[in-house]
């Protein structure tokens, strides 16, 4: 007999199955909004499978994913399914198709299913499952003439693009140096007075990282003059206004009320000494001529009314003391009016300063972009942005675009978009052009028949989750997901269904209940949800799960470093950050040592069950890895590493530097103590102390038959010196690592994890030789010029603890997730020096794009006007919205257990007993979990732990549990043969305009 709990779970499972099947139905276009863990990838695979079963040719299906890893994963899973079908017997294939379609399979369907694997293998180019950039690259390669690019143009990687930008920058610097009277030289000279060399490089790098915004604005606003006018309009300036012209008008007769100020002077003279001094300063200013008034305005006059620190208005009581203010109220009113006038004048003058600086910045940036584009054309190169923008331009352009549309229209019938919430506006525009004919006239292609198979009509499918849009730095637009759904609904009408997937097959109910409680709080919802919170239903409702909120580590007294401490010294053992890492390492060590059971798996916890997620890379991740290694806990390390900061790479570079300059004593000392030679501290002291020349001379003089260690050092060093004369970089380092057994030395000293940076270093050496003259000196300069990051795939590290950023964990999961850095919110700076305002509609009659914007560069904080502050606040708001979405992604990576920890970066405020930021992950969880029924408290050595958990009621899951509801077996469960049970009636009034969404029963 089925228990009530099992019946409820089975009913929910059937409903989820119905929704997944409806989303995979190729008869309709579908827009799927899915929670984390609801089987989005499974639905995509199912839809492609059903399209193929319906007779659609593989080459007519285009599936666009966000990353290459996702594309490879999807292709592997689809190939595995089709390959399995090809080897099954009739009963097994029939059972699989029953699960997939929800209806019994016919003999023709079984025969068709067995053919699909061979059919996809024989398709030229295979299935079109690729990233949007990869698709655009193939599109441009197919139509180079129409796209106005050189045939077979190559695509640069990020490193090559940075090099080309550096070359372009040096080129315009050279032009300015050759002609010191040119506008470019004038702009650079002006900028030199506003920002230092390092700051200027950072500023230019920031503008170029968003160059598509600037390029879009230049195109829409008819060049530099249009952008400058738009910037003036944004800053509320009239054309041609400068700080000098504004000041001259602001101090001229008639711009102020002389008589009222004379009255105020008389009133001030009856007050205190401070009042008398203000009266004297105002009188001096009034008696001066216009030119002197302009000079005095900045020297002292404006500071009568404004603070010297930030140019904000002073408190009214500081303008005039209470006694004369009560006796002469009109005088106090006159001073307040003058204060408002002076403040407004200063704001406009600052706006003019900002406008002038922005004008120079835009001019330099436009010249740099033009030179960068020229170099790309000259060398037949494209960057990643070009792939999207040139494809979009190709599809938008008349003439040749008609031919392109005709050819594409005959080749693509079905478009599927994965992770649609991370698609940028330009990428959506490409998809819109590809699907433009899907729902218009004959392009709609009503269901047709090919042989005996009825083909479904053309369709578009998108699946995404706005709550998981965390890639704004790559152009992702969370609002675009809903906007594009409305756009395609307008085109397709009833042929497009909106479906909500709420049933999570990944996470236990305990974790999901806390997630819903967190985002039920109004202050946690902006940027995550707009309809009253998140709604999750846990398929794993009978499995043990828990959420623990550990006590946060309080900030300790500020440590005054000793004079000999270097800025890069390791963080102190007593720091809150270090204590947090140690506490987590200690807890994990206890789990592994004591064999604590993971209830859902009915086995002891293993290192591979644990994932530690941080909001961003920083010092904590390295400290966490160090603490885990100190306790001999298997750890995969960080998911990102800067190659030149790895010890193994530093040792290799040190050897090369010795080969180029053996007289560098400090570098040679590092080589001698390094793993390749391995002298002791005493050996190095004996060698270096009281020497008469360079250390290299001392090594050669001490080498002999009676000193094996120095003789060995002299032999290796001489070999490297001789080799550097003729060997290119890759050969030099390959010989060092292979012939000289340097890799074995490095691994023996540093461990097997040294192999990753070593291999990447050799790849970089090969890449350098491919594009540059193979010079060892040039390679060292090249490798130092850019901080090459190694991206490590930790998905395969399923036997070790993974320390990752939340961004890196997207798409992954773990049985146990620990969030250690949760007590602070983003600082609001983000390094954004340039603010971007929407293109004003009054400046151009052209249609605006989503990404074009007008730049506003304040230069320094003091120059920021109220308008700048509004733009800055908008940046902070967007940053906080993404911070909360990042929290949602982090929490939903957990399958069974979620632990929240943190350390406080400031002392407790007066009205609280903690130093945690309001709105931080920790505070959002604390306030949510404190109000939940069933929360328990228990003491811990560092404070009180809040726990919310559920008990195990159902049998443990198997290790290979699927994200889908069921797996294919010969014995299909009885309920699979029944019609799906209807979902509960909605508790809110139905909205007819949203048919098919989660508030409408799906039948």
Short mmCIF file of N, CA, C and O in Angstrom, two decimals, residues 444-557:
data_model
loop_
_atom_site.label_atom_id
_atom_site.label_comp_id
_atom_site.label_asym_id
_atom_site.label_seq_id
_atom_site.Cartn_x
_atom_site.Cartn_y
_atom_site.Cartn_z
N UNK A 444 6.64 30.59 -41.88
CA UNK A 444 6.16 29.86 -40.72
C UNK A 444 6.15 28.36 -40.96
O UNK A 444 6.26 27.56 -40.03
N UNK A 445 5.96 27.94 -42.23
CA UNK A 445 5.99 26.53 -42.60
C UNK A 445 5.08 25.69 -41.72
O UNK A 445 5.50 25.11 -40.72
N UNK A 446 3.83 25.64 -42.07
CA UNK A 446 2.90 24.79 -41.34
C UNK A 446 3.41 23.36 -41.37
O UNK A 446 4.21 22.98 -42.23
N UNK A 447 2.96 22.51 -40.42
CA UNK A 447 3.45 21.13 -40.39
C UNK A 447 3.39 20.47 -41.75
O UNK A 447 2.37 20.49 -42.43
N UNK A 448 4.51 19.93 -42.18
CA UNK A 448 4.62 19.30 -43.49
C UNK A 448 4.97 17.83 -43.33
O UNK A 448 5.31 17.38 -42.24
N UNK A 449 4.91 17.11 -44.40
CA UNK A 449 5.22 15.69 -44.35
C UNK A 449 6.44 15.40 -45.22
O UNK A 449 6.58 15.91 -46.32
N UNK A 450 7.31 14.58 -44.70
CA UNK A 450 8.48 14.14 -45.46
C UNK A 450 8.46 12.62 -45.42
O UNK A 450 8.60 12.03 -44.35
N UNK A 451 8.30 12.02 -46.57
CA UNK A 451 8.06 10.58 -46.63
C UNK A 451 6.79 10.28 -45.84
O UNK A 451 5.72 10.73 -46.20
N UNK A 452 6.93 9.56 -44.76
CA UNK A 452 5.74 9.24 -43.95
C UNK A 452 5.77 9.94 -42.61
O UNK A 452 4.98 9.63 -41.73
N UNK A 453 6.70 10.85 -42.42
CA UNK A 453 6.86 11.52 -41.13
C UNK A 453 6.32 12.93 -41.22
O UNK A 453 6.65 13.68 -42.14
N UNK A 454 5.47 13.31 -40.28
CA UNK A 454 4.95 14.67 -40.23
C UNK A 454 5.92 15.55 -39.46
O UNK A 454 6.17 15.31 -38.28
N UNK A 455 6.47 16.55 -40.13
CA UNK A 455 7.45 17.42 -39.49
C UNK A 455 6.74 18.53 -38.72
O UNK A 455 5.77 19.11 -39.20
N UNK A 456 7.23 18.88 -37.52
CA UNK A 456 6.63 19.98 -36.77
C UNK A 456 6.96 21.32 -37.42
O UNK A 456 7.96 21.46 -38.12
N UNK A 457 6.10 22.29 -37.19
CA UNK A 457 6.35 23.62 -37.72
C UNK A 457 7.55 24.23 -37.01
O UNK A 457 7.99 23.76 -35.97
N UNK A 458 8.08 25.29 -37.60
CA UNK A 458 9.30 25.92 -37.08
C UNK A 458 9.05 26.46 -35.67
O UNK A 458 7.94 26.87 -35.34
N UNK A 459 10.10 26.46 -34.86
CA UNK A 459 9.89 26.81 -33.45
C UNK A 459 11.13 27.46 -32.87
O UNK A 459 12.25 27.31 -33.38
N UNK A 460 10.90 28.17 -31.80
CA UNK A 460 11.99 28.70 -30.98
C UNK A 460 11.75 28.23 -29.56
O UNK A 460 10.61 28.15 -29.09
N UNK A 461 12.84 27.90 -28.89
CA UNK A 461 12.78 27.39 -27.52
C UNK A 461 13.85 28.11 -26.71
O UNK A 461 14.99 28.24 -27.15
N UNK A 462 13.48 28.60 -25.55
CA UNK A 462 14.46 29.25 -24.66
C UNK A 462 14.22 28.78 -23.25
O UNK A 462 13.07 28.64 -22.81
N UNK A 463 15.28 28.53 -22.52
CA UNK A 463 15.17 28.13 -21.13
C UNK A 463 16.18 28.94 -20.33
O UNK A 463 17.33 29.13 -20.75
N UNK A 464 15.74 29.45 -19.21
CA UNK A 464 16.63 30.26 -18.39
C UNK A 464 16.02 30.55 -17.04
O UNK A 464 14.89 30.12 -16.73
N UNK A 465 16.76 31.25 -16.23
CA UNK A 465 16.31 31.60 -14.89
C UNK A 465 16.91 32.97 -14.55
O UNK A 465 18.12 33.08 -14.34
N UNK A 466 16.05 33.99 -14.53
CA UNK A 466 16.55 35.34 -14.25
C UNK A 466 17.24 35.43 -12.91
O UNK A 466 18.10 36.28 -12.70
N UNK A 467 16.86 34.56 -11.98
CA UNK A 467 17.47 34.58 -10.65
C UNK A 467 18.93 34.16 -10.69
O UNK A 467 19.65 34.38 -9.72
N UNK A 468 19.36 33.54 -11.78
CA UNK A 468 20.73 33.05 -11.89
C UNK A 468 21.56 33.85 -12.89
O UNK A 468 22.59 33.38 -13.35
N UNK A 469 21.13 35.06 -13.21
CA UNK A 469 21.89 35.91 -14.12
C UNK A 469 22.98 36.63 -13.33
O UNK A 469 22.71 37.62 -12.64
N UNK A 470 24.22 36.15 -13.44
CA UNK A 470 25.31 36.68 -12.60
C UNK A 470 26.51 37.11 -13.45
O UNK A 470 27.60 37.29 -12.91
N UNK A 471 26.29 37.28 -14.75
CA UNK A 471 27.42 37.62 -15.62
C UNK A 471 27.23 38.99 -16.26
O UNK A 471 27.43 39.17 -17.46
N UNK A 472 26.86 39.98 -15.47
CA UNK A 472 26.67 41.32 -16.02
C UNK A 472 27.97 41.87 -16.59
O UNK A 472 27.95 42.67 -17.52
N UNK A 473 29.11 41.46 -16.04
CA UNK A 473 30.39 41.96 -16.55
C UNK A 473 30.68 41.44 -17.95
O UNK A 473 31.59 41.93 -18.62
N UNK A 474 29.91 40.45 -18.41
CA UNK A 474 30.04 39.98 -19.78
C UNK A 474 28.86 40.41 -20.64
O UNK A 474 28.66 39.90 -21.74
N UNK A 475 28.07 41.36 -20.14
CA UNK A 475 26.98 41.91 -20.92
C UNK A 475 25.63 41.27 -20.69
O UNK A 475 24.66 41.62 -21.37
N UNK A 476 25.52 40.30 -19.75
CA UNK A 476 24.24 39.64 -19.50
C UNK A 476 23.22 40.65 -19.00
O UNK A 476 23.53 41.53 -18.20
N UNK A 477 22.00 40.51 -19.49
CA UNK A 477 20.92 41.43 -19.14
C UNK A 477 19.75 40.61 -18.61
O UNK A 477 19.00 40.02 -19.38
N UNK A 478 19.57 40.54 -17.27
CA UNK A 478 18.51 39.69 -16.72
C UNK A 478 17.12 40.10 -17.20
O UNK A 478 16.26 39.25 -17.41
N UNK A 479 16.89 41.40 -17.40
CA UNK A 479 15.58 41.85 -17.85
C UNK A 479 15.31 41.42 -19.29
O UNK A 479 14.15 41.37 -19.72
N UNK A 480 16.36 41.11 -20.03
CA UNK A 480 16.19 40.72 -21.43
C UNK A 480 15.43 39.42 -21.59
O UNK A 480 14.77 39.20 -22.61
N UNK A 481 15.50 38.54 -20.59
CA UNK A 481 14.81 37.26 -20.67
C UNK A 481 13.30 37.46 -20.79
O UNK A 481 12.64 36.90 -21.69
N UNK A 482 12.74 38.30 -19.92
CA UNK A 482 11.29 38.57 -19.98
C UNK A 482 10.95 39.43 -21.19
O UNK A 482 9.90 39.24 -21.82
N UNK A 483 11.83 40.37 -21.51
CA UNK A 483 11.57 41.25 -22.65
C UNK A 483 11.50 40.45 -23.95
O UNK A 483 10.61 40.68 -24.79
N UNK A 484 12.40 39.51 -24.12
CA UNK A 484 12.41 38.72 -25.34
C UNK A 484 11.25 37.72 -25.36
O UNK A 484 10.74 37.38 -26.43
N UNK A 485 10.82 37.26 -24.20
CA UNK A 485 9.63 36.40 -24.17
C UNK A 485 8.42 37.17 -24.68
O UNK A 485 7.64 36.64 -25.49
N UNK A 486 8.29 38.40 -24.24
CA UNK A 486 7.16 39.22 -24.73
C UNK A 486 7.29 39.48 -26.22
O UNK A 486 6.28 39.49 -26.94
N UNK A 487 8.52 39.69 -26.69
CA UNK A 487 8.73 39.95 -28.12
C UNK A 487 8.30 38.75 -28.96
O UNK A 487 7.55 38.90 -29.94
N UNK A 488 8.75 37.56 -28.59
CA UNK A 488 8.41 36.38 -29.38
C UNK A 488 6.95 35.98 -29.19
O UNK A 488 6.35 35.41 -30.11
N UNK A 489 6.37 36.29 -28.03
CA UNK A 489 4.94 36.04 -27.86
C UNK A 489 4.14 36.90 -28.82
O UNK A 489 3.14 36.47 -29.39
N UNK A 490 4.61 38.15 -29.02
CA UNK A 490 3.94 39.02 -29.97
C UNK A 490 4.02 38.49 -31.39
O UNK A 490 3.09 38.70 -32.19
N UNK A 491 5.12 37.80 -31.73
CA UNK A 491 5.26 37.24 -33.07
C UNK A 491 4.49 35.93 -33.23
O UNK A 491 3.80 35.72 -34.22
N UNK A 492 4.63 35.05 -32.23
CA UNK A 492 4.07 33.71 -32.37
C UNK A 492 2.65 33.58 -31.86
O UNK A 492 1.93 32.67 -32.27
N UNK A 493 2.25 34.48 -30.95
CA UNK A 493 0.90 34.39 -30.41
C UNK A 493 0.69 33.10 -29.64
O UNK A 493 1.53 32.69 -28.83
N UNK A 494 -0.43 32.39 -29.89
CA UNK A 494 -0.72 31.17 -29.13
C UNK A 494 0.22 30.01 -29.46
O UNK A 494 0.18 28.99 -28.78
N UNK A 495 1.04 30.16 -30.49
CA UNK A 495 1.98 29.10 -30.83
C UNK A 495 3.18 29.08 -29.89
O UNK A 495 4.04 28.20 -30.00
N UNK A 496 3.28 30.05 -28.99
CA UNK A 496 4.37 30.06 -28.00
C UNK A 496 3.78 29.89 -26.61
O UNK A 496 2.87 30.64 -26.22
N UNK A 497 4.28 28.92 -25.87
CA UNK A 497 3.82 28.66 -24.52
C UNK A 497 4.89 29.09 -23.51
O UNK A 497 6.08 28.89 -23.75
N UNK A 498 4.42 29.66 -22.41
CA UNK A 498 5.32 29.98 -21.30
C UNK A 498 5.12 28.94 -20.21
O UNK A 498 3.99 28.71 -19.77
N UNK A 499 6.20 28.34 -19.78
CA UNK A 499 6.13 27.25 -18.80
C UNK A 499 7.08 27.56 -17.66
O UNK A 499 8.21 28.01 -17.88
N UNK A 500 6.62 27.30 -16.44
CA UNK A 500 7.43 27.49 -15.25
C UNK A 500 7.78 26.13 -14.66
O UNK A 500 6.90 25.31 -14.43
N UNK A 501 9.07 25.87 -14.46
CA UNK A 501 9.53 24.65 -13.81
C UNK A 501 9.95 24.99 -12.38
O UNK A 501 10.92 25.73 -12.18
N UNK A 502 9.22 24.45 -11.41
CA UNK A 502 9.49 24.76 -10.01
C UNK A 502 10.03 23.57 -9.24
O UNK A 502 10.60 23.73 -8.17
N UNK A 503 9.81 22.36 -9.74
CA UNK A 503 10.19 21.16 -9.00
C UNK A 503 11.68 20.93 -9.11
O UNK A 503 12.22 20.73 -10.20
N UNK A 504 12.38 20.96 -7.97
CA UNK A 504 13.82 20.78 -7.95
C UNK A 504 14.14 19.32 -7.69
O UNK A 504 13.65 18.72 -6.72
N UNK A 505 14.99 18.74 -8.54
CA UNK A 505 15.42 17.36 -8.36
C UNK A 505 16.81 17.28 -7.74
O UNK A 505 17.33 16.19 -7.57
N UNK A 506 17.38 18.42 -7.42
CA UNK A 506 18.73 18.46 -6.88
C UNK A 506 18.74 18.58 -5.37
O UNK A 506 19.45 17.84 -4.68
N UNK A 507 17.97 19.50 -4.83
CA UNK A 507 18.17 19.97 -3.47
C UNK A 507 17.07 19.48 -2.54
O UNK A 507 15.91 19.36 -2.93
N UNK A 508 17.45 19.24 -1.30
CA UNK A 508 16.49 18.78 -0.29
C UNK A 508 15.54 19.91 0.10
O UNK A 508 15.83 21.10 -0.10
N UNK A 509 14.42 19.54 0.69
CA UNK A 509 13.41 20.52 1.05
C UNK A 509 13.91 21.49 2.11
O UNK A 509 13.50 22.65 2.15
N UNK A 510 14.81 21.03 3.00
CA UNK A 510 15.32 21.93 4.05
C UNK A 510 16.02 23.13 3.44
O UNK A 510 15.79 24.28 3.84
N UNK A 511 16.89 22.88 2.47
CA UNK A 511 17.63 23.97 1.84
C UNK A 511 16.68 24.87 1.06
O UNK A 511 16.75 26.10 1.13
N UNK A 512 15.76 24.26 0.30
CA UNK A 512 14.84 25.06 -0.52
C UNK A 512 13.88 25.87 0.35
O UNK A 512 13.51 26.99 -0.03
N UNK A 513 13.48 25.34 1.49
CA UNK A 513 12.62 26.11 2.40
C UNK A 513 13.33 27.36 2.89
O UNK A 513 12.74 28.43 3.01
N UNK A 514 14.62 27.22 3.20
CA UNK A 514 15.38 28.39 3.65
C UNK A 514 15.56 29.38 2.50
O UNK A 514 15.47 30.60 2.69
N UNK A 515 15.82 28.87 1.30
CA UNK A 515 15.94 29.76 0.13
C UNK A 515 14.67 30.57 -0.05
O UNK A 515 14.71 31.80 -0.23
N UNK A 516 13.52 29.91 0.02
CA UNK A 516 12.24 30.62 -0.15
C UNK A 516 12.01 31.61 0.99
O UNK A 516 11.47 32.70 0.77
N UNK A 517 12.43 31.24 2.21
CA UNK A 517 12.27 32.15 3.35
C UNK A 517 13.15 33.39 3.20
O UNK A 517 12.74 34.50 3.53
N UNK A 518 14.34 33.19 2.68
CA UNK A 518 15.25 34.33 2.48
C UNK A 518 14.65 35.31 1.48
O UNK A 518 14.58 36.53 1.73
N UNK A 519 14.17 34.80 0.36
CA UNK A 519 13.69 35.70 -0.70
C UNK A 519 12.21 36.04 -0.56
O UNK A 519 11.66 36.73 -1.41
N UNK A 520 11.59 35.58 0.53
CA UNK A 520 10.26 36.08 0.88
C UNK A 520 10.36 37.44 1.55
O UNK A 520 9.37 38.17 1.64
N UNK A 521 11.56 37.80 2.02
CA UNK A 521 11.77 39.10 2.65
C UNK A 521 11.82 40.18 1.58
O UNK A 521 12.56 40.06 0.60
N UNK A 522 11.03 41.22 1.72
CA UNK A 522 10.96 42.26 0.67
C UNK A 522 12.31 42.85 0.31
O UNK A 522 12.60 43.10 -0.87
N UNK A 523 13.18 43.07 1.30
CA UNK A 523 14.46 43.70 1.01
C UNK A 523 15.44 42.75 0.32
O UNK A 523 16.51 43.18 -0.13
N UNK A 524 15.11 41.45 0.22
CA UNK A 524 15.97 40.49 -0.47
C UNK A 524 15.52 40.26 -1.90
O UNK A 524 16.23 39.58 -2.66
N UNK A 525 14.39 40.81 -2.30
CA UNK A 525 13.81 40.47 -3.60
C UNK A 525 14.31 41.30 -4.78
O UNK A 525 14.38 40.77 -5.90
N UNK A 526 14.64 42.59 -4.63
CA UNK A 526 15.06 43.37 -5.81
C UNK A 526 16.21 42.71 -6.56
O UNK A 526 17.23 42.36 -5.99
N UNK A 527 16.01 42.54 -7.85
CA UNK A 527 17.01 41.91 -8.69
C UNK A 527 16.87 40.41 -8.80
O UNK A 527 17.45 39.80 -9.68
N UNK A 528 16.10 39.80 -7.88
CA UNK A 528 15.94 38.35 -7.89
C UNK A 528 14.55 37.96 -8.36
O UNK A 528 14.39 37.12 -9.25
N UNK A 529 13.54 38.56 -7.77
CA UNK A 529 12.17 38.22 -8.12
C UNK A 529 11.30 39.45 -7.97
O UNK A 529 11.57 40.32 -7.13
N UNK A 530 10.28 39.53 -8.78
CA UNK A 530 9.38 40.68 -8.72
C UNK A 530 7.96 40.29 -8.38
O UNK A 530 7.06 41.11 -8.42
N UNK A 531 7.75 39.01 -8.05
CA UNK A 531 6.38 38.56 -7.79
C UNK A 531 6.23 37.95 -6.40
O UNK A 531 5.59 36.92 -6.23
N UNK A 532 6.87 38.58 -5.41
CA UNK A 532 6.62 38.18 -4.03
C UNK A 532 7.48 37.05 -3.51
O UNK A 532 7.13 36.42 -2.51
N UNK A 533 8.60 36.78 -4.12
CA UNK A 533 9.50 35.75 -3.60
C UNK A 533 9.65 34.58 -4.55
O UNK A 533 9.01 34.49 -5.59
N UNK A 534 10.54 33.67 -4.17
CA UNK A 534 10.78 32.47 -4.97
C UNK A 534 9.85 31.35 -4.51
O UNK A 534 9.41 31.32 -3.36
N UNK A 535 9.58 30.43 -5.42
CA UNK A 535 8.72 29.29 -5.10
C UNK A 535 9.39 28.03 -5.61
O UNK A 535 9.58 27.85 -6.82
N UNK A 536 9.76 27.16 -4.68
CA UNK A 536 10.40 25.90 -5.03
C UNK A 536 9.57 24.74 -4.47
O UNK A 536 8.98 24.86 -3.39
N UNK A 537 9.57 23.65 -5.21
CA UNK A 537 8.99 22.41 -4.72
C UNK A 537 10.07 21.35 -4.78
O UNK A 537 10.69 21.15 -5.82
N UNK A 538 10.29 20.68 -3.66
CA UNK A 538 11.39 19.72 -3.58
C UNK A 538 10.91 18.33 -3.93
O UNK A 538 10.01 17.79 -3.28
N UNK A 539 11.50 17.76 -4.96
CA UNK A 539 11.25 16.35 -5.26
C UNK A 539 11.80 15.47 -4.15
O UNK A 539 11.22 14.45 -3.80
N UNK A 540 12.92 15.90 -3.57
CA UNK A 540 13.58 15.12 -2.51
C UNK A 540 13.01 15.51 -1.15
O UNK A 540 13.75 15.79 -0.21
N UNK A 541 11.69 15.50 -1.03
CA UNK A 541 11.07 15.96 0.22
C UNK A 541 11.26 14.98 1.36
O UNK A 541 11.12 15.34 2.51
N UNK A 542 11.60 13.73 1.06
CA UNK A 542 11.77 12.76 2.13
C UNK A 542 13.21 12.50 2.49
O UNK A 542 13.50 11.57 3.23
N UNK A 543 14.12 13.31 2.00
CA UNK A 543 15.53 13.09 2.25
C UNK A 543 16.04 14.03 3.33
O UNK A 543 15.58 15.17 3.45
N UNK A 544 17.00 13.55 4.08
CA UNK A 544 17.57 14.36 5.15
C UNK A 544 18.34 15.54 4.55
O UNK A 544 19.11 15.38 3.62
N UNK A 545 18.10 16.71 5.09
CA UNK A 545 18.81 17.91 4.65
C UNK A 545 18.90 18.88 5.80
O UNK A 545 18.12 18.79 6.77
N UNK A 546 19.81 19.83 5.71
CA UNK A 546 19.97 20.77 6.81
C UNK A 546 20.61 22.05 6.33
O UNK A 546 21.34 22.07 5.33
N UNK A 547 20.31 23.12 7.06
CA UNK A 547 20.95 24.42 6.88
C UNK A 547 21.43 24.88 8.24
O UNK A 547 20.62 24.96 9.18
N UNK A 548 22.71 25.14 8.37
CA UNK A 548 23.28 25.59 9.63
C UNK A 548 23.87 26.99 9.46
O UNK A 548 24.64 27.22 8.50
N UNK A 549 23.52 27.88 10.36
CA UNK A 549 24.10 29.22 10.38
C UNK A 549 25.09 29.27 11.53
O UNK A 549 24.72 29.32 12.70
N UNK A 550 26.37 29.22 11.19
CA UNK A 550 27.42 29.23 12.20
C UNK A 550 27.63 30.65 12.72
O UNK A 550 27.38 31.63 11.99
N UNK A 551 28.13 30.79 13.94
CA UNK A 551 28.41 32.14 14.47
C UNK A 551 29.49 32.82 13.62
O UNK A 551 30.46 32.19 13.19
N UNK A 552 29.31 34.10 13.39
CA UNK A 552 30.33 34.85 12.65
C UNK A 552 31.48 35.20 13.58
O UNK A 552 31.29 35.38 14.79
N UNK A 553 32.67 35.28 13.02
CA UNK A 553 33.87 35.60 13.81
C UNK A 553 33.99 37.11 13.90
O UNK A 553 34.01 37.82 12.89
N UNK A 554 34.05 37.62 15.12
CA UNK A 554 34.08 39.06 15.33
C UNK A 554 35.44 39.64 14.94
O UNK A 554 36.47 38.97 15.01
N UNK A 555 35.41 40.90 14.56
CA UNK A 555 36.63 41.61 14.19
C UNK A 555 37.47 41.83 15.44
O UNK A 555 36.97 42.26 16.48
N UNK A 556 38.76 41.55 15.35
CA UNK A 556 39.68 41.75 16.47
C UNK A 556 40.29 43.14 16.42
O UNK A 556 40.10 43.88 15.46
N UNK A 557 41.04 43.47 17.45
CA UNK A 557 41.70 44.76 17.49
C UNK A 557 42.67 44.89 16.33
O UNK A 557 43.34 43.95 15.94
#
